[in-house]
CSV table of C-alpha atoms in Angstrom, one decimal:
chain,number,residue,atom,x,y,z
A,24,UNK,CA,27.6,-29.7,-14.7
A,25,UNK,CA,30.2,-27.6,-13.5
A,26,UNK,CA,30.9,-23.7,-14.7
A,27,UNK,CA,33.6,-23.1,-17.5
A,28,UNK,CA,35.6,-20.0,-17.4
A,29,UNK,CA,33.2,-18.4,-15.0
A,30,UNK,CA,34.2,-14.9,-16.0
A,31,UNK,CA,34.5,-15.1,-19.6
A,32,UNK,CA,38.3,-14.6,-19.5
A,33,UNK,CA,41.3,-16.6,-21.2
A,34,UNK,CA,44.5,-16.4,-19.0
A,35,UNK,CA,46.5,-13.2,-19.6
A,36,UNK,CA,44.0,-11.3,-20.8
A,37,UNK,CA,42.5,-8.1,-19.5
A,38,UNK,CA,39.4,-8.7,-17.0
A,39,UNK,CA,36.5,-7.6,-18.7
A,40,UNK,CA,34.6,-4.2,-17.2
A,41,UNK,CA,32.1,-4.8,-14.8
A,42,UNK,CA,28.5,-5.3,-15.7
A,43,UNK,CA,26.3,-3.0,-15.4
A,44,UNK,CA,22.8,-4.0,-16.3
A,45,UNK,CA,21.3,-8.0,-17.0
A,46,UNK,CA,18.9,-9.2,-19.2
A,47,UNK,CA,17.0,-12.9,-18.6
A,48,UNK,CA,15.4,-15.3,-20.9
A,49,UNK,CA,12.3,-16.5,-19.2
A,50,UNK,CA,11.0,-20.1,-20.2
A,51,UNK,CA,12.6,-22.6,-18.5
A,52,UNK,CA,15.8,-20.3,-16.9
A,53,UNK,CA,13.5,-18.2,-14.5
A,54,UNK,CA,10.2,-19.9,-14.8
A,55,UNK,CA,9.5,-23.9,-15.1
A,56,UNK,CA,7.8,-24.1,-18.1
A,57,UNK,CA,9.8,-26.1,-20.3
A,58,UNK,CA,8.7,-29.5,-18.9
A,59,UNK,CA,4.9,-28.5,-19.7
A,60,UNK,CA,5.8,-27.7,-23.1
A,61,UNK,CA,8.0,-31.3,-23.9
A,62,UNK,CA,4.4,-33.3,-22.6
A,63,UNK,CA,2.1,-31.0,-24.2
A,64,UNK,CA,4.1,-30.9,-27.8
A,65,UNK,CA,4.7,-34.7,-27.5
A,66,UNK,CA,1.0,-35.9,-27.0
A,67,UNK,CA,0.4,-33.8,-30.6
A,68,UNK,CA,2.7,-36.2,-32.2
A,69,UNK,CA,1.8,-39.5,-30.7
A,70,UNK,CA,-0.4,-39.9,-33.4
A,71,UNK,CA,2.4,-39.1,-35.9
A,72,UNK,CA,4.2,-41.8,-34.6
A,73,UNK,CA,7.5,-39.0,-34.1
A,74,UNK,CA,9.3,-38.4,-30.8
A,75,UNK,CA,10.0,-34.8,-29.6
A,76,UNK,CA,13.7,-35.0,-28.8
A,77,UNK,CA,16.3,-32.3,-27.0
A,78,UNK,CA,17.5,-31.6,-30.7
A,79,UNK,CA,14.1,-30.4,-31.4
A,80,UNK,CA,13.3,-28.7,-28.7
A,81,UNK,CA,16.6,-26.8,-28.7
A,82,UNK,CA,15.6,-25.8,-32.1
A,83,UNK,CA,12.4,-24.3,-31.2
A,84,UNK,CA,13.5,-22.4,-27.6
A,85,UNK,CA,13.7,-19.3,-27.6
A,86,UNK,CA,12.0,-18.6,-31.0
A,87,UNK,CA,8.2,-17.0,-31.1
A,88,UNK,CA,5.6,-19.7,-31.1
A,89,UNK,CA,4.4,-19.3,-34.8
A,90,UNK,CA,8.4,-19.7,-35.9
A,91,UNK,CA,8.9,-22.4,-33.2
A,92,UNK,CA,6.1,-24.4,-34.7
A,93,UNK,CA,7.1,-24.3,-38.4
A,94,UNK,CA,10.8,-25.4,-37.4
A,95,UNK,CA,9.5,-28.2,-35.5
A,96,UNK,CA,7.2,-29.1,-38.2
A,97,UNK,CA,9.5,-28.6,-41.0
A,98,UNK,CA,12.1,-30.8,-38.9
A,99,UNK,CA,10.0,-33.7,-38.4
A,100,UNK,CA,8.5,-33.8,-42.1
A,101,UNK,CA,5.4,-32.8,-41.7
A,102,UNK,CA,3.5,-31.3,-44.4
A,103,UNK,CA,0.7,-28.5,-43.7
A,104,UNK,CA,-1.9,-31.4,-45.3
A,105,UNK,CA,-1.0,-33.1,-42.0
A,106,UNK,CA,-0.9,-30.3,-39.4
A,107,UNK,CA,-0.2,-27.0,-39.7
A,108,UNK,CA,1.7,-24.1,-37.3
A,109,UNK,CA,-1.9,-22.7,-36.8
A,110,UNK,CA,-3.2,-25.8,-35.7
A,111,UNK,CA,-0.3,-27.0,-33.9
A,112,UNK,CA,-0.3,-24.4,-31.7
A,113,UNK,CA,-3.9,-24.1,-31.2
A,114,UNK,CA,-3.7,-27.6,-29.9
A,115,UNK,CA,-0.8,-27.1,-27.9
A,116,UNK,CA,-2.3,-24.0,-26.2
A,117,UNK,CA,-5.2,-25.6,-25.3
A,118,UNK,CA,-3.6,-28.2,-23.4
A,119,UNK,CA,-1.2,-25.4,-21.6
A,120,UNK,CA,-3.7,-23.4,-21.0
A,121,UNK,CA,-4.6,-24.9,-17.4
A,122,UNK,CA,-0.8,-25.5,-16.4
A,123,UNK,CA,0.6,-22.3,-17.0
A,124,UNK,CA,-0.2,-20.8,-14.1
A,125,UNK,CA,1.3,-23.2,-11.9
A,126,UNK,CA,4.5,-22.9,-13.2
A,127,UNK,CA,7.3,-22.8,-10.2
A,128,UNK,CA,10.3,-20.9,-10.2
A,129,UNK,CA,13.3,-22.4,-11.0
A,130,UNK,CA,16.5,-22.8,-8.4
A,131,UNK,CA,18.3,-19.5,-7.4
A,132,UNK,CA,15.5,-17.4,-9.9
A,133,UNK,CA,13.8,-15.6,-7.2
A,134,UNK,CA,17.2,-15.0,-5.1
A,135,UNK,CA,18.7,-13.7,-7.7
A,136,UNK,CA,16.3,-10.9,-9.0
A,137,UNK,CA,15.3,-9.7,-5.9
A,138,UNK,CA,19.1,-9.3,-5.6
A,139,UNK,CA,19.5,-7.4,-8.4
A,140,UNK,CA,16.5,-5.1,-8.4
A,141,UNK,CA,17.5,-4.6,-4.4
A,142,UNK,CA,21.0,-3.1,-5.6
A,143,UNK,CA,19.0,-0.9,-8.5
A,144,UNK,CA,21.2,-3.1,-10.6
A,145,UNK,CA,19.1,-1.9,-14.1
A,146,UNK,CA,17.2,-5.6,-15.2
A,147,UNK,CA,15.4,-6.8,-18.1
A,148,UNK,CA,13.6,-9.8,-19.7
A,149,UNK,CA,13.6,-10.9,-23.2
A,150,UNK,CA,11.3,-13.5,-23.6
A,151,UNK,CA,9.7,-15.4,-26.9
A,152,UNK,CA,6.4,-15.8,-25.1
A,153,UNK,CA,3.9,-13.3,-26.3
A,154,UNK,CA,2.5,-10.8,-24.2
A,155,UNK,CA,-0.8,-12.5,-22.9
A,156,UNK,CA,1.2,-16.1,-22.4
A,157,UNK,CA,3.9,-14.2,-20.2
A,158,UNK,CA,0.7,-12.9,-18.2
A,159,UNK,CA,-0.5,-16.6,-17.8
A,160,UNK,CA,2.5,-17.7,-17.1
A,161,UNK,CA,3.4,-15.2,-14.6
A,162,UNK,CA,-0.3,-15.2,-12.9
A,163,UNK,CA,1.2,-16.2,-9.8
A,164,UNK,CA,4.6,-14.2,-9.7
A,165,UNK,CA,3.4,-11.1,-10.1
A,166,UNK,CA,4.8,-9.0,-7.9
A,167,UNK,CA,8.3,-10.2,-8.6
A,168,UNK,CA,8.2,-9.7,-12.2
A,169,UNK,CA,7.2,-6.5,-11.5
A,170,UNK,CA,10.6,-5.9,-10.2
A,171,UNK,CA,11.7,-5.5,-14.0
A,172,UNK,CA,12.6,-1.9,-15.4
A,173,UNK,CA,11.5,-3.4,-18.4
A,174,UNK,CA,9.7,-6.6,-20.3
A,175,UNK,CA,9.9,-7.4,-23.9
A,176,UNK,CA,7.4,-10.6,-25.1
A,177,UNK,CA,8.1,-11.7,-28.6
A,178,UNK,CA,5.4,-10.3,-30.1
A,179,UNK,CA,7.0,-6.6,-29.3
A,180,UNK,CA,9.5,-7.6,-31.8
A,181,UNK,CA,9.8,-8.9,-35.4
A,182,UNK,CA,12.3,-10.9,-35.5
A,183,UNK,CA,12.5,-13.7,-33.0
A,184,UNK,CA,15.9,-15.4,-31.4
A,185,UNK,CA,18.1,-16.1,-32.9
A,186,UNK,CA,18.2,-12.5,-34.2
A,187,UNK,CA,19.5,-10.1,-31.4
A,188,UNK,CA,16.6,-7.5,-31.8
A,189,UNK,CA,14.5,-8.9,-28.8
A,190,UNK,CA,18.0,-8.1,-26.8
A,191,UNK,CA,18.6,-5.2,-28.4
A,192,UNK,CA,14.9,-3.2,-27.7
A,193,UNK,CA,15.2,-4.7,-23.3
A,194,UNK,CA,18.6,-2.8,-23.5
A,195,UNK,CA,17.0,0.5,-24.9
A,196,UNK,CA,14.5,0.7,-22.0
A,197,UNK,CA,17.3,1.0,-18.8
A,198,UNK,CA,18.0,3.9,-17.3
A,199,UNK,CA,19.9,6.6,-18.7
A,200,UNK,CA,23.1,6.6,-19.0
A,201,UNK,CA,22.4,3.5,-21.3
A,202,UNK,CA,24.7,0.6,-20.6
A,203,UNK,CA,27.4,-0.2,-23.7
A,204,UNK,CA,26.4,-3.7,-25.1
A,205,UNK,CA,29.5,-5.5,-23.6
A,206,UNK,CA,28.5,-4.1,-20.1
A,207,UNK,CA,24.8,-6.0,-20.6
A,208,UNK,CA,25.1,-9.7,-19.2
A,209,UNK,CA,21.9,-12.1,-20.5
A,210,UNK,CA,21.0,-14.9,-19.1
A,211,UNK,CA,19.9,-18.0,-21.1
A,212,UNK,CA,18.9,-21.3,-21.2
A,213,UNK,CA,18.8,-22.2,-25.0
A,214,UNK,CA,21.1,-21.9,-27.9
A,215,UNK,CA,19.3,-19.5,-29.9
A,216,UNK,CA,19.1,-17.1,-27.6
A,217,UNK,CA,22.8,-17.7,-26.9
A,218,UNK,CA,23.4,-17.2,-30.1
A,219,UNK,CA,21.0,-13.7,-30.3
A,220,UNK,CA,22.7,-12.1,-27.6
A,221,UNK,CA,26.1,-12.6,-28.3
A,222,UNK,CA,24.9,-10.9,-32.2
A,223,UNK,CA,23.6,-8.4,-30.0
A,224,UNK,CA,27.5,-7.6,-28.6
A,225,UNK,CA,26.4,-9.2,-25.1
A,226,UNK,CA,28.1,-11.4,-22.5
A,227,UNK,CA,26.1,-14.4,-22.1
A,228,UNK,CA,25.8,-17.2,-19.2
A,229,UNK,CA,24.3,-20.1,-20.4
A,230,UNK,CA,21.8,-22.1,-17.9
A,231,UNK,CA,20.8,-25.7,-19.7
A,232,UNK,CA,17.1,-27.0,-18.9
A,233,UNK,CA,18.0,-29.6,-16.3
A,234,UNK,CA,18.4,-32.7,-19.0
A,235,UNK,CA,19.8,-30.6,-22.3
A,236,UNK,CA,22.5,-33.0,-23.5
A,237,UNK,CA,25.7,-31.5,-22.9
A,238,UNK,CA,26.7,-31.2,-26.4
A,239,UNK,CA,24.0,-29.2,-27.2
A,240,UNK,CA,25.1,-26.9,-23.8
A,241,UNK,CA,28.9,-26.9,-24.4
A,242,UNK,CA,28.4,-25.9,-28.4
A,243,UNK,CA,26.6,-23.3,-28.4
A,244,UNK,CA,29.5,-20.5,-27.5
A,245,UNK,CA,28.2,-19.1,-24.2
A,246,UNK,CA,30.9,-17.0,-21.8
A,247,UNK,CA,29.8,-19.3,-19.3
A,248,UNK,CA,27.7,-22.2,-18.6
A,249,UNK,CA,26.2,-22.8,-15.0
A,250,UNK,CA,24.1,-25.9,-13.8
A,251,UNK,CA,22.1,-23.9,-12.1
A,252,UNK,CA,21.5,-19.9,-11.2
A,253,UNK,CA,22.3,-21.2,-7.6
A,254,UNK,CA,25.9,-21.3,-8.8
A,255,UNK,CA,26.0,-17.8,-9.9
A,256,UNK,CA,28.4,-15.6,-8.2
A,257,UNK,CA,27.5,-12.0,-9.0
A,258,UNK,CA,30.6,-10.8,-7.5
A,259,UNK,CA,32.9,-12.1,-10.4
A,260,UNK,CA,30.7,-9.9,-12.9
A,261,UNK,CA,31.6,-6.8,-10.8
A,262,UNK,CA,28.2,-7.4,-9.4
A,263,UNK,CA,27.3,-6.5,-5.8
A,264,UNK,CA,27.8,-10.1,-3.5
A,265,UNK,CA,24.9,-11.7,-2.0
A,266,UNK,CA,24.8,-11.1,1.6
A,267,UNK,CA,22.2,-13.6,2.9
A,268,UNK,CA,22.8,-16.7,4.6
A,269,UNK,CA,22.0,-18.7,1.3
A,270,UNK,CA,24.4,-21.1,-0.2
């Protein structure tokens, strides 16, 4: 998949200003998690003869795990006399539980944190996870993560993606002078949080989960869509330019 109008800007128009502090998604744009989730959620509904497809699970990224779990449920028909959120997610978690913490970074994640955080370029994440998933799931990572000014799990919030508050509360924690909302670049992998940080007056670059059908990708109304964070060029944001030896 190749980038569309990398910098957000039709022809003629005024470049946009430079931008001055980032905010990232997690699952499945910085950390691997997505695939875990598709297997886990799919074994649940074997035995309810239904099939987990990218239409469902684009309607449940992003979102906290209780709202994820009604959507899906409410999607594929099933009544609480069946299954429940609760006990949806109490399955679910209990077959996650083991693989979380082995959760790789995706392409380009590492390279371009360490980036930003070496420049002092102010960065966030906004994440659905809730606080003690995003410490399971970032067991391993530690010490980069800690390289965030600040870290909002959705259950700091109370209204989940595609509602702009999770965006809205990173934002408040970076360093004063507090960057406008149009200066704030998010990254995401998912259309509802597409959809929240753009409510939120955000620029937004749009990273599909390696097998999101391209529809779902090209539909959603980001500034830009990317393959991969490899193909991020931070110097066409008015961000500082990589200057390792990576391509």
């Amino acid at each position: 998949m190749e980038a569309h109008n990398p910098t957000g800007v039709a022809i003629g128009q005024e470049v946009p200003k430079p931008v001055s502090a980032v905010i990232f998604d997690m699952d499945g744009l910085l950390l691997d998690t997505e695939g875990a989730y598709t297997v886990a959620q799919q074994r649940i509904l074997d035995r309810f003869c239904r099939t987990f497809t990218w239409e469902l699970k684009a309607l449940m990224m992003g979102r906290q795990p209780q709202e994820g779990a009604r959507v899906l449920l409410e999607a594929l028909q099933l009544t609480p006399e069946e299954i429940t959120p609760e006990q949806f997610l109490a399955e679910r978690d209990a077959l996650l539980r083991d693989v979380f913490p082995d959760s790789p970074l995706m392409p380009g994640a590492e390279r371009l944190v360490r980036h930003l955080a070496a420049h002092r370029v102010p960065i966030a994440l906004a994440t659905g996870s809730s606080q003690s998933q995003f410490a399971l799931k970032t067991s391993k990572h530690g010490e980069l993560f800690g390289l965030f000014n600040r870290v909002i799990t959705g259950d700091m919030v109370h209204r989940a993606k595609p509602d702009p508050a999770i965006f809205l509360a990173a934002a408040e924690g970076f360093p004063l002078p507090q960057p406008t909302p149009g200066s704030v670049l998010v990254f995401e992998d998912a259309p509802n949080g597409v959809e929240a940080a753009l409510a939120a007056g955000m620029r937004v670059v749009m990273v599909p989960y390696p097998g999101m059908p391209e529809e779902i990708s090209r539909g959603c109304g980001a500034t830009a869509v990317f393959a991969s964070l490899e193909d991020f060029k931070p110097e066409q944001w008015g961000l500082p330019p990589y200057t390792d030896s990576s391509t």
